[in-house]
mmCIF file of C-alpha atoms and ligand atoms in Angstrom:
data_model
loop_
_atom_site.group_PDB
_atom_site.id
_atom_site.type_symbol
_atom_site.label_atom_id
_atom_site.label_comp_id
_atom_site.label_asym_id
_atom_site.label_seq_id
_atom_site.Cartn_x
_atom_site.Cartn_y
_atom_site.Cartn_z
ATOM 1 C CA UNK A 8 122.575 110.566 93.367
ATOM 2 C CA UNK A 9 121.974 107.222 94.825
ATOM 3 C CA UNK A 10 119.006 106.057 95.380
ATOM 4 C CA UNK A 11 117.583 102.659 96.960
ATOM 5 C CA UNK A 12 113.642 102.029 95.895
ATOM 6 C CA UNK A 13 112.065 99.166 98.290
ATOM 7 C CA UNK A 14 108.781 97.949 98.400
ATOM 8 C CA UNK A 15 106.416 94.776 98.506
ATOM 9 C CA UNK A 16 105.922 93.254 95.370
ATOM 10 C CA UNK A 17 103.996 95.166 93.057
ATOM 11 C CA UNK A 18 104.102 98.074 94.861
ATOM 12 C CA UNK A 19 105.243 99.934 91.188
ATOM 13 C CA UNK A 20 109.067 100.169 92.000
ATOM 14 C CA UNK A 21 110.222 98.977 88.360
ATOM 15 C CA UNK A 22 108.037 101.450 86.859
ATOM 16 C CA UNK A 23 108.364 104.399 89.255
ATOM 17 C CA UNK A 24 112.266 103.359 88.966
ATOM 18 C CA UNK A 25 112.346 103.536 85.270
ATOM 19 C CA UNK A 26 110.807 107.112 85.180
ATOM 20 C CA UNK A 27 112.862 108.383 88.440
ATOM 21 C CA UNK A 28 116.049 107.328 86.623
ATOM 22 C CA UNK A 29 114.907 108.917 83.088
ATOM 23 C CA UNK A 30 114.994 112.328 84.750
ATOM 24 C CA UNK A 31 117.621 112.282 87.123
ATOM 25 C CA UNK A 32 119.977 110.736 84.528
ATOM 26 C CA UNK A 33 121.420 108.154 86.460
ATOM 27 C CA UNK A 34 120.793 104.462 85.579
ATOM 28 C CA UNK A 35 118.346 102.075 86.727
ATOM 29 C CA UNK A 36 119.993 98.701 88.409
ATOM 30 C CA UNK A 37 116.894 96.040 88.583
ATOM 31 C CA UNK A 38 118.442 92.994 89.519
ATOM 32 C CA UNK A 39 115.306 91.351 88.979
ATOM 33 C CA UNK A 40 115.512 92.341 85.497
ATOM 34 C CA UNK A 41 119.299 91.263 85.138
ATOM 35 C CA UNK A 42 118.240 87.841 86.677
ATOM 36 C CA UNK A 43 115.473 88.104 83.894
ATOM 37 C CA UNK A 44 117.591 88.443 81.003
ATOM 38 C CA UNK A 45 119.937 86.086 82.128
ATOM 39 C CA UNK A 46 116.951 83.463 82.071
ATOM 40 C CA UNK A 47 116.027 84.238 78.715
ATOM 41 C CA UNK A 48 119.594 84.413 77.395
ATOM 42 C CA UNK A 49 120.331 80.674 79.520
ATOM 43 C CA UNK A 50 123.287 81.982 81.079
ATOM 44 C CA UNK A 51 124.807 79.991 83.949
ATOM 45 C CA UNK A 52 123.502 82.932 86.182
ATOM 46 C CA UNK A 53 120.127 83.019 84.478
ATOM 47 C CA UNK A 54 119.817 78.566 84.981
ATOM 48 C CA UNK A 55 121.002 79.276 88.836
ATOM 49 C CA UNK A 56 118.613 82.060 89.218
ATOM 50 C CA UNK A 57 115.669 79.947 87.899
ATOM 51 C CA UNK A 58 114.548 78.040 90.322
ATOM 52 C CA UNK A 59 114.341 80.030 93.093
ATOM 53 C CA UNK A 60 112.929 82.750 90.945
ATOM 54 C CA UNK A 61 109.673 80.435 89.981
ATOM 55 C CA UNK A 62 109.386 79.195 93.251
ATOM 56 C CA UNK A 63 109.349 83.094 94.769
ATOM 57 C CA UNK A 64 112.244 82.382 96.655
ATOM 58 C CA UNK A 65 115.250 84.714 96.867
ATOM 59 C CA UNK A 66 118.747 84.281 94.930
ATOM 60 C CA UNK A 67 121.337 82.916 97.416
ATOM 61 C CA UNK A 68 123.202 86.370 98.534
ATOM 62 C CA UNK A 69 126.251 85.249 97.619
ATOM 63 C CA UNK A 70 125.451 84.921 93.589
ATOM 64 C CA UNK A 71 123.279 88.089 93.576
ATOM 65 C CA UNK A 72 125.928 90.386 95.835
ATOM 66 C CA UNK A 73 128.588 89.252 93.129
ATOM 67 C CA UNK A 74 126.153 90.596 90.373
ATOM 68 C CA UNK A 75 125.345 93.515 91.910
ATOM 69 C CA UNK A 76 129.050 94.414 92.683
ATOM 70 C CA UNK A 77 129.782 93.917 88.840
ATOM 71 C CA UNK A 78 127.070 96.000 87.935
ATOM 72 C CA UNK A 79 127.987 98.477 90.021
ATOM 73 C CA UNK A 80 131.845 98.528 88.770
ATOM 74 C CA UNK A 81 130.591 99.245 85.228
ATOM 75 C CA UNK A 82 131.597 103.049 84.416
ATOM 76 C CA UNK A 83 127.864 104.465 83.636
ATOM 77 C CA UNK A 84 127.660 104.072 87.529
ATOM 78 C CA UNK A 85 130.199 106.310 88.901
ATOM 79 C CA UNK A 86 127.998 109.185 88.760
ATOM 80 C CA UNK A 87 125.343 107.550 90.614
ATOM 81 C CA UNK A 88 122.707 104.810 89.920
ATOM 82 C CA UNK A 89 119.218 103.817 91.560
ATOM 83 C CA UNK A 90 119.040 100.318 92.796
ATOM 84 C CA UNK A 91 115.976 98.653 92.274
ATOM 85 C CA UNK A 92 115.026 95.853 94.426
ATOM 86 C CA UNK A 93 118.558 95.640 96.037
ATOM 87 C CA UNK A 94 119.326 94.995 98.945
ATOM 88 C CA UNK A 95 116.993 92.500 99.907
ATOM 89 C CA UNK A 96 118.615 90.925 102.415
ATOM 90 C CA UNK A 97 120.380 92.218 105.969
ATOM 91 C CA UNK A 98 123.384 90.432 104.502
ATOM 92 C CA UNK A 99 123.254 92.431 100.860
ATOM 93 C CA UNK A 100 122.662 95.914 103.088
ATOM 94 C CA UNK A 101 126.348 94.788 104.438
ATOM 95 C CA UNK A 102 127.837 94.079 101.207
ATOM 96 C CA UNK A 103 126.295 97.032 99.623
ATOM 97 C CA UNK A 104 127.598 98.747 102.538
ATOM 98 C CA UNK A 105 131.207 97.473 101.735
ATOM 99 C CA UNK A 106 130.915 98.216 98.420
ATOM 100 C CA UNK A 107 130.012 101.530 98.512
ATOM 101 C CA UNK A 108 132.992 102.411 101.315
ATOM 102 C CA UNK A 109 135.717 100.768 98.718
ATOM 103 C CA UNK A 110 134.305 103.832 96.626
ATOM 104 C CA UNK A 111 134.294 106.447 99.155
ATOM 105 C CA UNK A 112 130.532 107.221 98.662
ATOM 106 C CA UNK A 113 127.039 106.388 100.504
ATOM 107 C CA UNK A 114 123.308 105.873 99.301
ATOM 108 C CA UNK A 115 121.620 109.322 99.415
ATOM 109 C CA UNK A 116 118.326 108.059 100.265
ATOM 110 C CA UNK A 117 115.806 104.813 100.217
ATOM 111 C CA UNK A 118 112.640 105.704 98.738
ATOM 112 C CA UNK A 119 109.746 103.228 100.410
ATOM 113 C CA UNK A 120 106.801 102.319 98.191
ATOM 114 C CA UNK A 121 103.897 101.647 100.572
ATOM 115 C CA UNK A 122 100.617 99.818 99.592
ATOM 116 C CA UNK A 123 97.412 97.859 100.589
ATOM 117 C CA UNK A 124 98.589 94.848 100.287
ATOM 118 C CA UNK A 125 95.103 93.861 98.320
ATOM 119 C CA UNK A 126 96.021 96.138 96.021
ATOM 120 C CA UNK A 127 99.473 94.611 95.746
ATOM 121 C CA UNK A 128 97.802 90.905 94.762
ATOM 122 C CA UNK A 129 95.860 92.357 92.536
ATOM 123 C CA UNK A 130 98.461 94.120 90.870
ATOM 124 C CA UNK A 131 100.399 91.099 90.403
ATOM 125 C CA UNK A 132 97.400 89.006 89.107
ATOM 126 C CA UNK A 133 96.972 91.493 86.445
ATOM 127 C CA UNK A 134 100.798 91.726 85.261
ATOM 128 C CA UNK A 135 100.805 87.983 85.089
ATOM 129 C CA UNK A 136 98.652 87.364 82.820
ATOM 130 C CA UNK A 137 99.848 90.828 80.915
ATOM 131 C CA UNK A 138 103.580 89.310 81.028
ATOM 132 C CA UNK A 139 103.362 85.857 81.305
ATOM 133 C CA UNK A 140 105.837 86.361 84.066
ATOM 134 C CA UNK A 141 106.143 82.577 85.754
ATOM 135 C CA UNK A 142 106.571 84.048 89.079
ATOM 136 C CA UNK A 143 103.431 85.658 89.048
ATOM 137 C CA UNK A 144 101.167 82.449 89.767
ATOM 138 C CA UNK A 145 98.571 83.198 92.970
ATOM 139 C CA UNK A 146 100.932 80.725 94.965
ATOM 140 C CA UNK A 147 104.159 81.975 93.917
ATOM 141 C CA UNK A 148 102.916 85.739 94.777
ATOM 142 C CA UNK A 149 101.637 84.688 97.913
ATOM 143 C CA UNK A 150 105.229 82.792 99.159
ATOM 144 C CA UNK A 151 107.167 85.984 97.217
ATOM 145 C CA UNK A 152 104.836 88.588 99.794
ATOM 146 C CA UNK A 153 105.925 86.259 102.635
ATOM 147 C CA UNK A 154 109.521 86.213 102.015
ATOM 148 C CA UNK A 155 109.182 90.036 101.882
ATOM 149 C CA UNK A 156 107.570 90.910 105.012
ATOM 150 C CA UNK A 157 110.437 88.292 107.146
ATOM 151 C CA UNK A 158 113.508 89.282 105.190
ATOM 152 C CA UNK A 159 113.136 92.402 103.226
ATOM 153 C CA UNK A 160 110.926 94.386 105.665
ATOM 154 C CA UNK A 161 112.682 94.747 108.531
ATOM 155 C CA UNK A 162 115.923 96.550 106.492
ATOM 156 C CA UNK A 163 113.187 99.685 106.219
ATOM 157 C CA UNK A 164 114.069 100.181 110.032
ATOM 158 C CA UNK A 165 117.594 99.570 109.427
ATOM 159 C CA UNK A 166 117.247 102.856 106.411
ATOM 160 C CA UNK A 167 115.537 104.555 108.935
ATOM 161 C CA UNK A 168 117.953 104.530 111.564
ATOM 162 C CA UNK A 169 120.305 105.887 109.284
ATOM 163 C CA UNK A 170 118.290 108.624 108.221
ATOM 164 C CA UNK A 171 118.136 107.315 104.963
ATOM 165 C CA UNK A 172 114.398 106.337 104.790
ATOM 166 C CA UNK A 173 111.786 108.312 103.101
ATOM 167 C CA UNK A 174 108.224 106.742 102.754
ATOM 168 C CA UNK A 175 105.941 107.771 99.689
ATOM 169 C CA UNK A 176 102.622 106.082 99.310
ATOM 170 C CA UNK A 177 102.243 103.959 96.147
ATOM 171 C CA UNK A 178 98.758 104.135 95.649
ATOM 172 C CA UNK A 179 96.959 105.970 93.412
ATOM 173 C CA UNK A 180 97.897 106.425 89.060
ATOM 174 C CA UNK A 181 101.746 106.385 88.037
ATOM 175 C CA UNK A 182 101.690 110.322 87.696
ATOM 176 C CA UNK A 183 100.793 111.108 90.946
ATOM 177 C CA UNK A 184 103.267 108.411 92.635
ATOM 178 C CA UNK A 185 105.959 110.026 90.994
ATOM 179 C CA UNK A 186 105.312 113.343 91.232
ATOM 180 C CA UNK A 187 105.453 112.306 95.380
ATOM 181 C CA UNK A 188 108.553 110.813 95.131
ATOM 182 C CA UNK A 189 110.240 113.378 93.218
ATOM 183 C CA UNK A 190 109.071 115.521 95.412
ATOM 184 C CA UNK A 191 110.311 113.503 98.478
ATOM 185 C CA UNK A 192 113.163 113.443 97.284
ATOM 186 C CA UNK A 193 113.886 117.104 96.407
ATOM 187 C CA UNK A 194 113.362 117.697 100.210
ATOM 188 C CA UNK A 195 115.339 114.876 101.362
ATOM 189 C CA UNK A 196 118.007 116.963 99.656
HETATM 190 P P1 AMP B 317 111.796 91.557 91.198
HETATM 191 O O1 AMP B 317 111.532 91.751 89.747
HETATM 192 O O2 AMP B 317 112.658 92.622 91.803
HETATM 193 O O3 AMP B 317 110.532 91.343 91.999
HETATM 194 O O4 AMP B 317 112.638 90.200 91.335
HETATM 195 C C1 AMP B 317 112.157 88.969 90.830
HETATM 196 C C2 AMP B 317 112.842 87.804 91.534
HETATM 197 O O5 AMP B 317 114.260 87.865 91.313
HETATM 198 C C3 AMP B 317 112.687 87.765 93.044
HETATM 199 O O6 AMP B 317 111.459 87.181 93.470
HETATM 200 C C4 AMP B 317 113.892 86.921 93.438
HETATM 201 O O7 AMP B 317 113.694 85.550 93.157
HETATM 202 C C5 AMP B 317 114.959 87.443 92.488
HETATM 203 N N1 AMP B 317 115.667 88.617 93.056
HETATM 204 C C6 AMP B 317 115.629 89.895 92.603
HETATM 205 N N2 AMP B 317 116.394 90.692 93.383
HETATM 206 C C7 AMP B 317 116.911 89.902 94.350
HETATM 207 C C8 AMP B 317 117.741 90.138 95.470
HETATM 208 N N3 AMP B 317 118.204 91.371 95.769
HETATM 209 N N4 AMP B 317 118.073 89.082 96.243
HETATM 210 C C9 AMP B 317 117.631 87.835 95.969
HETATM 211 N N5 AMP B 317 116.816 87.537 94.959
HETATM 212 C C10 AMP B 317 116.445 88.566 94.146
#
């Protein structure tokens, strides 16, 4: 399968990811977390990816579609894979779109994490100081919810008018938000 999971900021995609690729076997592409480890291991990538990632901005498409597409080439992902806060950006849906033809094969599905967006501030307050994460500051969350709602929000509709989209709410304990999305997807099926 192949699987998109969007959602705001702290809506639980990483986690809800992690377990939703554990049992469907297919792996988990955060590029987040790539950017991540590329800024701890000082790669090129990682020093690019830096500064926008402190500031809450996004990646310029250009260096994160050319990550993505690597990632993507790499063999465990022929079988499927779930992307994980990709595509961000009308212009990654495209690439991602080209990407995907080159292959012969589509996304499946876009599982939506929807939240209170209190909720979502909160979450993030707490996982900063849990992870020290340096995006995670009150100003920093508050530009990275903004850049969300103009860029990233509007490619739900875009899923939707594919027939791609399915919505799950994220609230409530881990358990119970995957046990919806499993089930969401089962039917999507
Ligand atoms: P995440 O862990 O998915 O919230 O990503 C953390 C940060 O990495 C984001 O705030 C962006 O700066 C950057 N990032 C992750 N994915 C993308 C993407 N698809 N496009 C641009 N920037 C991204």
């Amino acid at each position: 399968m192949r699987l998109i999971m969007m959602g705001p900021p702290g809506a639980g995609k990483g986690t809800q990811a992690d377990i939703v690729c554990a049992s469907m076997s297919v792996p988990h592409v955060s590029t987040g977390d790539i950017f991540r480890a590329n800024v701890t291991q000082g790669t090129a990538l990682g020093i690019e990816a830096k500064r926008y990632m402190e500031a809450g901005e996004y990646v310029p498409d250009g260096v994160t579609n050319a990550m993505v597409r690597d990632r993507l080439e790499h063999a465990d992902c022929a079988g499927g894979f779930l992307l994980d806060g990709y595509p961000r950006t009308i212009e990654q849906v495209s690439e991602l779109d080209s990407m995907l033809a080159a292959q012969g094969v589509g996304i499946d599905a876009v599982v939506e994490l929807t939240v209170d967006i209190d909720e979502v501030v909160k979450r993030l307050v707490n996982r900063a100081i849990e992870q020290g994460r340096a995006d995670d500051t009150e100003e920093v969350i508050r530009r990275r919810l903004e850049v969300f709602a103009k860029q990233t929000a509007p490619l739900t509709s875009l899923y939707a008018s594919r027939g791609l989209l399915i919505q799950v709410s994220g609230m409530g304990d881990i358990a119970e938000v995957t046990a919806r999305i499993e089930a969401a997807i089962s039917a999507s099926a």
